[in-house]
Short mmCIF file of C-alpha atoms (C1' of nucleotides) in Angstrom, two decimals:
data_model
loop_
_atom_site.label_atom_id
_atom_site.label_comp_id
_atom_site.label_asym_id
_atom_site.label_seq_id
_atom_site.Cartn_x
_atom_site.Cartn_y
_atom_site.Cartn_z
CA MET C 234 0.00 0.00 0.00
CA GLN C 235 1.21 3.46 -0.92
CA LYS C 236 0.64 4.83 2.57
CA ILE C 237 2.90 2.31 4.22
CA ALA C 238 5.71 3.13 1.82
CA GLU C 239 5.30 6.81 2.66
CA VAL C 240 5.63 6.20 6.36
CA LEU C 241 8.63 3.92 5.89
CA ASN C 242 10.31 6.51 3.70
CA GLN C 243 10.60 8.72 6.75
CA PHE C 244 13.47 6.44 7.74
CA PRO C 245 16.13 7.10 5.12
CA HIS C 246 18.54 4.42 6.30
CA LEU C 247 16.01 1.71 5.46
CA ASP C 248 16.96 -0.26 2.37
CA GLU C 249 14.39 -1.55 -0.11
CA LYS C 250 14.74 -5.14 1.01
CA SER C 251 13.98 -4.32 4.61
CA LYS C 252 11.07 -2.19 3.61
CA SER C 253 9.46 -4.79 1.45
CA ALA C 254 10.07 -7.54 4.01
CA PHE C 255 8.29 -5.36 6.56
CA ALA C 256 5.47 -4.47 4.20
CA GLU C 257 4.89 -8.13 3.40
CA LYS C 258 4.17 -8.93 7.02
CA ILE C 259 1.64 -6.18 7.42
CA THR C 260 -2.01 -7.07 7.53
CA LEU C 261 -4.62 -4.47 6.77
CA GLU C 262 -7.60 -4.46 9.04
CA GLU C 263 -10.67 -2.29 9.04
CA TYR C 264 -12.53 -1.22 12.15
CA GLU C 265 -15.79 0.56 12.75
CA ARG C 266 -16.22 3.22 15.41
CA GLY C 267 -15.94 1.55 18.80
CA ASP C 268 -14.25 -1.65 17.58
CA LEU C 269 -11.27 -2.71 19.64
CA LEU C 270 -7.85 -2.96 18.00
CA GLU C 271 -6.45 -4.35 21.22
CA CYS C 272 -8.23 -5.54 24.28
CA ALA C 273 -7.38 -5.38 28.00
CA GLY C 274 -6.71 -8.71 29.65
CA LYS C 275 -4.97 -10.28 26.67
CA PRO C 276 -1.35 -9.83 25.68
CA CYS C 277 -1.10 -7.22 22.98
CA ASN C 278 0.32 -8.91 19.91
CA HIS C 279 0.39 -6.18 17.33
CA LEU C 280 2.05 -2.96 16.47
CA HIS C 281 -0.47 -0.85 14.57
CA LEU C 282 0.14 1.82 12.02
CA ILE C 283 -3.03 3.85 11.66
CA LEU C 284 -3.46 4.37 7.93
CA GLN C 285 -6.86 5.97 8.07
CA GLY C 286 -9.05 7.21 10.90
CA SER C 287 -7.98 7.46 14.51
CA ALA C 288 -7.69 5.42 17.68
CA ARG C 289 -7.82 5.92 21.42
CA SER C 290 -6.01 3.98 24.13
CA PHE C 291 -7.84 3.80 27.43
CA TYR C 292 -8.43 1.68 30.43
CA LEU C 293 -11.09 1.19 32.99
CA LYS C 294 -10.47 2.04 36.61
CA ASP C 295 -13.28 1.95 39.16
CA ASN C 296 -15.77 1.95 36.29
CA LYS C 297 -14.25 5.09 34.90
CA ASP C 298 -12.90 5.25 31.36
CA ILE C 299 -9.47 6.86 31.37
CA THR C 300 -7.91 7.91 28.08
CA VAL C 301 -4.18 7.35 27.88
CA SER C 302 -3.44 8.46 24.34
CA PHE C 303 -4.85 9.31 20.97
CA THR C 304 -3.40 8.09 17.70
CA LEU C 305 -4.01 9.88 14.42
CA GLU C 306 -3.27 8.95 10.82
CA ASN C 307 0.29 7.81 10.03
CA GLU C 308 1.10 7.27 13.67
CA PHE C 309 1.96 4.00 15.36
CA THR C 310 0.14 2.64 18.35
CA THR C 311 0.22 -0.39 20.57
CA THR C 312 -0.17 -1.05 24.27
CA MET C 313 3.53 -0.77 24.75
CA HIS C 314 3.73 -2.31 28.21
CA SER C 315 2.08 -5.51 27.08
CA PHE C 316 3.72 -5.59 23.67
CA ILE C 317 7.12 -5.43 25.31
CA THR C 318 6.57 -7.66 28.32
CA ARG C 319 4.17 -10.13 26.65
CA LYS C 320 1.94 -9.90 29.71
CA PRO C 321 -1.79 -9.15 29.57
CA SER C 322 -2.53 -5.59 28.67
CA TYR C 323 -4.40 -3.32 31.03
CA GLU C 324 -5.21 -0.99 28.16
CA ASN C 325 -7.71 -1.15 25.34
CA ILE C 326 -7.30 0.52 21.97
CA GLU C 327 -10.48 1.42 20.14
CA ALA C 328 -11.26 2.98 16.79
CA MET C 329 -12.74 6.44 17.18
CA GLU C 330 -14.26 6.31 13.70
CA LYS C 331 -13.98 4.09 10.64
CA THR C 332 -10.31 3.20 10.81
CA ILE C 333 -7.80 1.15 8.85
CA SER C 334 -4.76 -0.19 10.62
CA GLY C 335 -1.73 -1.81 9.06
CA LYS C 336 -0.69 -4.21 11.79
CA ILE C 337 2.27 -6.47 12.27
CA SER C 338 2.47 -9.18 14.89
CA HIS C 339 5.05 -9.22 17.65
CA GLU C 340 6.35 -12.54 16.42
CA ASP C 341 6.77 -11.40 12.83
CA LEU C 342 8.43 -8.21 13.93
CA TRP C 343 10.88 -10.02 16.20
CA ASN C 344 11.72 -12.46 13.42
CA LEU C 345 12.32 -9.60 11.04
CA PHE C 346 14.72 -8.08 13.54
CA GLU C 347 16.90 -11.18 13.25
CA LEU C 348 17.02 -10.91 9.48
CA TYR C 349 17.06 -7.15 9.02
CA PRO C 350 18.97 -5.21 11.67
CA ASN C 351 17.86 -2.06 9.85
CA LEU C 352 14.31 -2.80 10.88
CA GLU C 353 15.33 -3.21 14.47
CA ARG C 354 16.98 0.17 14.16
CA THR C 355 13.80 1.68 12.76
CA TYR C 356 11.82 0.24 15.62
CA ARG C 357 14.39 1.67 17.99
CA LEU C 358 14.07 5.10 16.38
CA ILE C 359 10.31 4.98 16.67
CA LEU C 360 10.64 3.97 20.30
CA GLU C 361 12.97 6.89 20.89
CA GLN C 362 10.45 9.31 19.44
CA TYR C 363 7.75 7.84 21.63
CA TYR C 364 9.98 8.07 24.65
CA ILE C 365 10.64 11.75 24.03
CA THR C 366 6.99 12.49 23.54
CA LEU C 367 6.11 10.70 26.75
CA GLU C 368 8.85 12.46 28.66
CA GLU C 369 7.64 15.84 27.46
CA GLN C 370 4.12 14.91 28.43
CA LEU C 371 5.26 13.96 31.92
CA ILE C 372 7.50 16.95 32.48
CA PHE C 373 5.27 19.63 31.06
CA SER C 374 2.12 18.29 32.64
CA LYS C 375 3.76 19.07 35.96
CA PHE C 376 3.74 22.81 35.41
CA LYS C 377 0.58 23.42 33.64
CA SER C 378 -2.79 24.30 35.01
CA ALA C 379 -5.89 22.62 33.66
CA LYS C 380 -6.42 25.51 31.27
CA GLU C 381 -2.85 25.48 30.00
CA ARG C 382 -2.99 21.75 29.37
CA TYR C 383 -6.07 22.24 27.25
CA LEU C 384 -4.57 25.16 25.32
CA GLU C 385 -1.45 23.12 24.65
CA LEU C 386 -3.48 20.26 23.28
CA MET C 387 -5.38 22.70 21.08
CA GLU C 388 -2.11 23.98 19.72
CA THR C 389 -0.24 20.75 19.25
CA ARG C 390 -2.94 18.30 18.22
CA PRO C 391 -6.11 20.22 17.39
CA LYS C 392 -7.58 17.31 15.47
CA ILE C 393 -8.04 15.43 18.71
CA ILE C 394 -10.33 18.13 20.02
CA HIS C 395 -12.66 17.63 17.11
CA LYS C 396 -12.62 13.85 17.15
CA ALA C 397 -12.89 13.08 20.87
CA SER C 398 -15.67 13.70 23.35
CA VAL C 399 -15.35 16.04 26.31
CA GLY C 400 -15.14 13.07 28.66
CA GLN C 401 -12.32 11.48 26.68
CA ILE C 402 -10.34 14.69 26.48
CA ALA C 403 -10.95 15.48 30.15
CA SER C 404 -9.58 12.15 31.34
CA TYR C 405 -6.66 12.45 28.94
CA LEU C 406 -5.80 15.90 30.30
CA ASP C 407 -6.38 14.71 33.84
CA MET C 408 -9.23 16.96 34.83
CA SER C 409 -12.92 16.56 35.47
CA ILE C 410 -15.47 16.89 32.70
CA GLU C 411 -16.93 19.94 34.39
CA THR C 412 -13.60 21.72 34.60
CA LEU C 413 -12.96 21.12 30.90
CA SER C 414 -16.42 22.31 30.04
CA ARG C 415 -15.83 25.52 31.99
CA ILE C 416 -12.48 26.08 30.31
CA ARG C 417 -14.04 25.67 26.89
CA GLY C 418 -16.80 28.07 27.79
CA LYS C 419 -14.35 30.83 28.61
CA ILE C 420 -12.25 30.74 25.43
CA MET N 1472 35.49 -3.36 35.74
CA GLN N 1473 33.56 -6.13 37.44
CA LYS N 1474 30.46 -4.00 37.94
CA ILE N 1475 30.04 -3.29 34.25
CA ALA N 1476 30.23 -6.98 33.42
CA GLU N 1477 27.53 -7.67 36.01
CA VAL N 1478 25.18 -5.14 34.46
CA LEU N 1479 25.83 -6.40 30.93
CA ASN N 1480 25.21 -9.96 32.05
CA GLN N 1481 21.59 -9.01 32.62
CA PHE N 1482 21.29 -9.21 28.83
CA PRO N 1483 21.78 -12.89 28.07
CA HIS N 1484 21.73 -12.51 24.29
CA LEU N 1485 24.88 -10.40 24.40
CA ASP N 1486 27.93 -12.28 23.17
CA GLU N 1487 31.37 -11.79 24.68
CA LYS N 1488 32.69 -9.81 21.74
CA SER N 1489 29.91 -7.26 21.94
CA LYS N 1490 30.34 -6.97 25.67
CA SER N 1491 34.04 -6.36 25.54
CA ALA N 1492 33.71 -3.93 22.64
CA PHE N 1493 31.22 -2.00 24.74
CA ALA N 1494 33.33 -2.16 27.89
CA GLU N 1495 36.34 -0.85 26.00
CA LYS N 1496 34.56 2.34 25.08
CA ILE N 1497 33.48 3.07 28.62
CA THR N 1498 35.26 5.78 30.53
CA LEU N 1499 35.10 5.84 34.29
CA GLU N 1500 34.55 9.22 35.84
CA GLU N 1501 34.31 10.27 39.45
CA TYR N 1502 32.13 13.08 40.71
CA GLU N 1503 31.77 14.81 44.05
CA ARG N 1504 28.41 15.76 45.52
CA GLY N 1505 26.94 18.53 43.36
CA ASP N 1506 29.17 17.97 40.32
CA LEU N 1507 27.34 17.91 37.03
CA LEU N 1508 27.44 14.78 34.88
CA GLU N 1509 25.51 16.61 32.18
CA CYS N 1510 24.73 20.26 31.88
CA ALA N 1511 21.72 22.14 30.51
CA GLY N 1512 22.36 24.17 27.38
CA LYS N 1513 24.81 21.73 25.82
CA PRO N 1514 23.95 18.63 23.86
CA CYS N 1515 24.14 15.61 26.09
CA ASN N 1516 26.85 13.36 24.70
CA HIS N 1517 26.95 10.47 27.12
CA LEU N 1518 24.97 7.57 28.34
CA HIS N 1519 25.92 7.01 31.97
CA LEU N 1520 25.86 3.85 33.98
CA ILE N 1521 25.99 4.78 37.65
CA LEU N 1522 28.45 2.33 39.18
CA GLN N 1523 28.57 3.91 42.62
CA GLY N 1524 26.57 6.65 44.29
CA SER N 1525 23.52 8.31 42.85
CA ALA N 1526 22.45 11.07 40.50
CA ARG N 1527 19.57 13.44 40.03
CA SER N 1528 18.20 14.92 36.82
CA PHE N 1529 16.64 18.33 37.18
CA TYR N 1530 16.02 21.56 35.44
CA LEU N 1531 15.48 25.13 36.35
CA LYS N 1532 12.21 26.84 35.60
CA ASP N 1533 11.49 30.34 36.89
CA ASN N 1534 14.39 29.97 39.33
CA LYS N 1535 12.88 26.80 40.72
CA ASP N 1536 14.79 23.55 40.72
CA ILE N 1537 12.57 20.74 39.43
CA THR N 1538 13.67 17.14 39.85
CA VAL N 1539 12.83 14.91 36.91
CA SER N 1540 14.37 11.64 38.01
CA PHE N 1541 16.73 9.92 40.36
CA THR N 1542 19.28 7.32 39.32
CA LEU N 1543 20.69 4.79 41.73
CA GLU N 1544 23.51 2.29 41.47
CA ASN N 1545 23.52 0.00 38.41
CA GLU N 1546 21.00 2.14 36.60
CA PHE N 1547 21.52 4.05 33.37
CA THR N 1548 20.89 7.74 33.01
CA THR N 1549 21.17 10.41 30.38
CA THR N 1550 19.12 13.38 29.31
CA MET N 1551 17.28 11.29 26.81
CA HIS N 1552 15.74 14.09 24.79
CA SER N 1553 19.07 15.67 24.03
CA PHE N 1554 20.94 12.41 23.67
CA ILE N 1555 18.49 11.30 21.01
CA THR N 1556 17.93 14.57 19.17
CA ARG N 1557 21.49 15.96 19.56
CA LYS N 1558 19.97 19.29 20.55
CA PRO N 1559 20.94 21.23 23.69
CA SER N 1560 19.66 19.64 26.83
CA TYR N 1561 17.26 21.45 29.10
CA GLU N 1562 18.12 19.11 31.93
CA ASN N 1563 21.09 18.84 34.24
CA ILE N 1564 22.30 15.68 35.89
CA GLU N 1565 24.15 16.07 39.16
CA ALA N 1566 25.84 13.69 41.54
CA MET N 1567 23.96 13.48 44.84
CA GLU N 1568 27.02 12.14 46.63
CA LYS N 1569 30.44 10.84 45.68
CA THR N 1570 29.57 9.02 42.48
CA ILE N 1571 31.32 6.96 39.82
CA SER N 1572 29.82 6.79 36.36
CA GLY N 1573 30.83 4.50 33.52
CA LYS N 1574 30.01 6.64 30.54
CA ILE N 1575 30.04 6.04 26.82
CA SER N 1576 29.77 8.77 24.22
CA HIS N 1577 26.94 9.02 21.74
CA GLU N 1578 29.40 8.72 18.88
CA ASP N 1579 31.08 5.60 20.22
CA LEU N 1580 27.75 4.00 20.95
CA TRP N 1581 26.37 4.72 17.47
CA ASN N 1582 29.55 3.35 15.90
CA LEU N 1583 29.26 0.20 17.99
CA PHE N 1584 25.70 -0.23 16.74
CA GLU N 1585 27.07 -0.54 13.19
CA LEU N 1586 29.49 -3.25 14.19
CA TYR N 1587 27.47 -5.10 16.82
CA PRO N 1588 23.73 -5.29 16.17
CA ASN N 1589 23.47 -7.08 19.50
CA LEU N 1590 24.46 -3.89 21.25
CA GLU N 1591 21.82 -1.95 19.39
CA ARG N 1592 19.37 -4.56 20.58
CA THR N 1593 20.54 -4.15 24.16
CA TYR N 1594 20.14 -0.42 23.90
CA ARG N 1595 16.67 -1.01 22.50
CA LEU N 1596 15.80 -3.27 25.41
CA ILE N 1597 17.00 -0.70 27.90
CA LEU N 1598 14.96 1.93 26.11
CA GLU N 1599 11.91 -0.31 26.32
CA GLN N 1600 12.32 -0.71 30.05
CA TYR N 1601 12.67 3.02 30.45
CA TYR N 1602 9.62 3.57 28.32
CA ILE N 1603 7.53 1.25 30.45
CA THR N 1604 8.71 2.88 33.65
CA LEU N 1605 7.89 6.31 32.30
CA GLU N 1606 4.49 5.18 31.10
CA GLU N 1607 3.65 3.75 34.49
CA GLN N 1608 4.81 6.94 36.12
CA LEU N 1609 2.56 8.96 33.85
CA ILE N 1610 -0.49 6.77 34.14
CA PHE N 1611 -0.39 6.07 37.83
CA SER N 1612 0.49 9.60 38.80
CA LYS N 1613 -2.88 10.56 37.38
CA PHE N 1614 -4.81 8.73 40.05
CA LYS N 1615 -2.82 9.27 43.12
CA SER N 1616 -3.08 11.94 45.74
CA ALA N 1617 0.02 13.63 47.09
CA LYS N 1618 0.10 11.19 49.99
CA GLU N 1619 -0.28 8.14 47.76
CA ARG N 1620 2.51 9.33 45.48
CA TYR N 1621 4.81 9.62 48.46
CA LEU N 1622 3.84 6.22 49.84
CA GLU N 1623 4.45 4.65 46.46
CA LEU N 1624 7.91 6.16 46.27
CA MET N 1625 8.63 4.88 49.77
CA GLU N 1626 7.62 1.42 48.68
CA THR N 1627 9.28 1.25 45.29
CA ARG N 1628 12.47 3.24 45.78
CA PRO N 1629 12.99 3.89 49.48
CA LYS N 1630 16.66 4.71 49.00
CA ILE N 1631 15.71 7.93 47.27
CA ILE N 1632 13.96 9.14 50.38
CA HIS N 1633 17.13 8.83 52.35
CA LYS N 1634 19.39 10.39 49.76
CA ALA N 1635 17.33 13.33 48.53
CA SER N 1636 16.21 16.49 50.28
CA VAL N 1637 12.59 17.34 50.97
CA GLY N 1638 12.65 19.97 48.24
CA GLN N 1639 14.01 17.53 45.67
CA ILE N 1640 11.50 14.86 46.51
CA ALA N 1641 8.64 17.37 46.59
CA SER N 1642 9.36 18.64 43.09
CA TYR N 1643 9.81 15.09 41.84
CA LEU N 1644 6.44 14.08 43.27
CA ASP N 1645 4.88 17.29 42.02
CA MET N 1646 3.80 18.81 45.30
CA SER N 1647 4.91 21.72 47.44
CA ILE N 1648 7.59 21.33 50.08
CA GLU N 1649 5.06 22.12 52.78
CA THR N 1650 2.66 19.45 51.61
CA LEU N 1651 5.41 16.84 51.64
CA SER N 1652 6.54 17.91 55.06
CA ARG N 1653 3.02 17.53 56.41
CA ILE N 1654 2.64 14.11 54.82
CA ARG N 1655 5.88 12.95 56.40
CA GLY N 1656 4.81 14.27 59.76
CA LYS N 1657 1.68 12.17 59.77
CA ILE N 1658 3.25 8.81 58.98
"C1'" DC K 526 32.36 27.73 68.67
"C1'" DT K 527 29.30 31.16 66.77
"C1'" DG K 528 26.75 33.83 63.73
"C1'" DA K 529 24.86 33.34 59.14
"C1'" DT K 530 22.65 30.78 55.85
"C1'" DT K 531 19.78 27.15 54.37
"C1'" DA K 532 16.37 23.53 55.05
"C1'" DT K 533 12.35 21.96 57.30
"C1'" DT K 534 8.22 22.27 59.94
"C1'" DT K 535 3.92 24.33 61.36
"C1'" DG K 536 -0.11 27.48 61.06
"C1'" DA K 537 -3.49 30.43 58.57
"C1'" DT K 538 -5.48 31.61 54.34
"C1'" DT K 539 -6.40 31.31 49.38
"C1'" DT K 540 -6.72 29.03 45.07
"C1'" DT K 541 -7.68 25.38 42.14
"C1'" DT K 542 -10.13 21.72 41.01
"C1'" DC K 543 -13.40 18.08 42.25
"C1'" DT K 544 -17.84 16.36 43.49
"C1'" DC K 545 -22.62 16.46 43.66
"C1'" DA K 546 -26.76 18.13 41.69
"C1'" DA K 547 -29.77 20.07 38.41
"C1'" DC K 548 -30.72 21.02 33.85
"C1'" DA K 549 -30.48 21.58 28.63
"C1'" DA K 550 -29.54 19.74 24.17
"C1'" DG K 551 -28.93 15.99 21.15
"C1'" DT K 552 -29.57 10.96 19.86
"C1'" DT K 553 -31.59 6.66 19.63
"C1'" DA K 554 -35.19 3.20 20.00
"C1'" DA K 555 -39.68 1.89 20.29
"C1'" DT T 289 -43.39 11.52 18.34
"C1'" DT T 290 -42.23 10.37 22.79
"C1'" DA T 291 -39.50 8.24 26.26
"C1'" DA T 292 -35.00 6.88 27.61
"C1'" DC T 293 -30.18 7.80 27.09
"C1'" DT T 294 -26.21 10.14 26.37
"C1'" DT T 295 -23.51 14.29 26.37
"C1'" DG T 296 -22.46 18.73 27.70
"C1'" DT T 297 -23.19 22.93 30.60
"C1'" DT T 298 -23.81 25.49 34.84
"C1'" DG T 299 -24.04 26.36 39.93
"C1'" DA T 300 -22.87 25.59 44.87
"C1'" DG T 301 -20.19 23.61 48.27
"C1'" DA T 302 -16.23 20.59 49.68
"C1'" DA T 303 -11.66 18.96 49.38
"C1'" DA T 304 -6.91 18.94 48.17
"C1'" DA T 305 -3.05 21.29 47.77
"C1'" DA T 306 -0.73 25.87 47.03
"C1'" DT T 307 0.85 30.10 48.89
"C1'" DC T 308 2.21 33.21 52.42
"C1'" DA T 309 4.21 33.84 56.89
"C1'" DA T 310 6.63 32.65 60.84
"C1'" DA T 311 9.17 29.61 63.83
"C1'" DT T 312 12.71 25.78 64.40
"C1'" DA T 313 16.32 22.97 63.19
"C1'" DA T 314 20.36 21.85 60.69
"C1'" DT T 315 24.52 23.05 58.20
"C1'" DC T 316 28.40 25.81 56.97
"C1'" DA T 317 32.07 29.38 56.91
"C1'" DG T 318 35.07 31.86 59.40
#
DNA sequence: CTGATTATTTGATTTTTCTCAACAAGTTAA
DNA sequence: TTAACTTGTTGAGAAAAATCAAATAATCAG
């Protein structure tokens, strides 16, 4: 698929062989709004590249639905903890709309790493980017008030604001629904 | 050094050649309490393995000193954002006591990756562990009150409580010094 | 050892955000 | 269309934690 090639071309060190070996192991899957890409309780076996649509990672705590992350087009997602440790995931990933994921299984990916060190490097680079993003999220969330966190989201990933509900955004930004509603009212 | 071998032996897939190639590029450096292992404003060029003592990552914001992480013996530390992007770091890393670090430069490490894919894998595995830790920190910090955050630190990394000052722990746990002091008083 | 500086504790007050409650606006199903 | 839900908004009071202020305790330089 053209889209996959585009994403892989972001990694210039990747040779054609590695790319096509990777592409061959990708399965396309289509989800409707609300369908689960990955499900809490089971080990997460796939790394997903969202080719179309969007996804939301969340888990349930005391009957509350807590959003951990949003994934938009051309971004990767998985429940990293489970994908790495092979233990049951505590997170779910659901499609927020009609979504197509190009997914590769853990097993296939690990096998590819043996054959194509360049792919392992690519995975490492992706992991690094994710690490940085997470670190920024952790550090900057410390200083920001509820309002600032919302304004930052508006600036950095405005699409999320249009795709997600108030409740989803509120739990993602770690504030109550009411607080978010009040913030939105005042802008 | 014996200690380095011990740490590397945690990665069973690493062959002897890779290990010794890595060990050869490590430089031992000794720091006194307060010395900087890495300094904000400059690109961070080293991955450190703390062989003895302990370190603290922090940065300065509006004249306040904010602790980002603590590193104890046999743990790795670097200012990941800068180490990965090669841009100036916004974090400092300082020795909290007399500390010995086994450090390897970014350049040496990247060169080793070309020659020993197993080392790149090890780095990837370390990164994965760090990612998981960070993710847990982010997710679980969302639910916990100031008191719960402190109790969790006491349970998971009690050494930090003995080595760090109230102010350092307070900023790490994202609460005011006074709040932490009151929490400690009541236990 | 002693005064000066810094770190910590304690108290009073204020701010932020949460919780509970009521209500309005949309959606969906019968 | 209406009734039952879901989703979002608004208000009032409560709770958690921050800030401001002052008092102690600990550490350091001379």
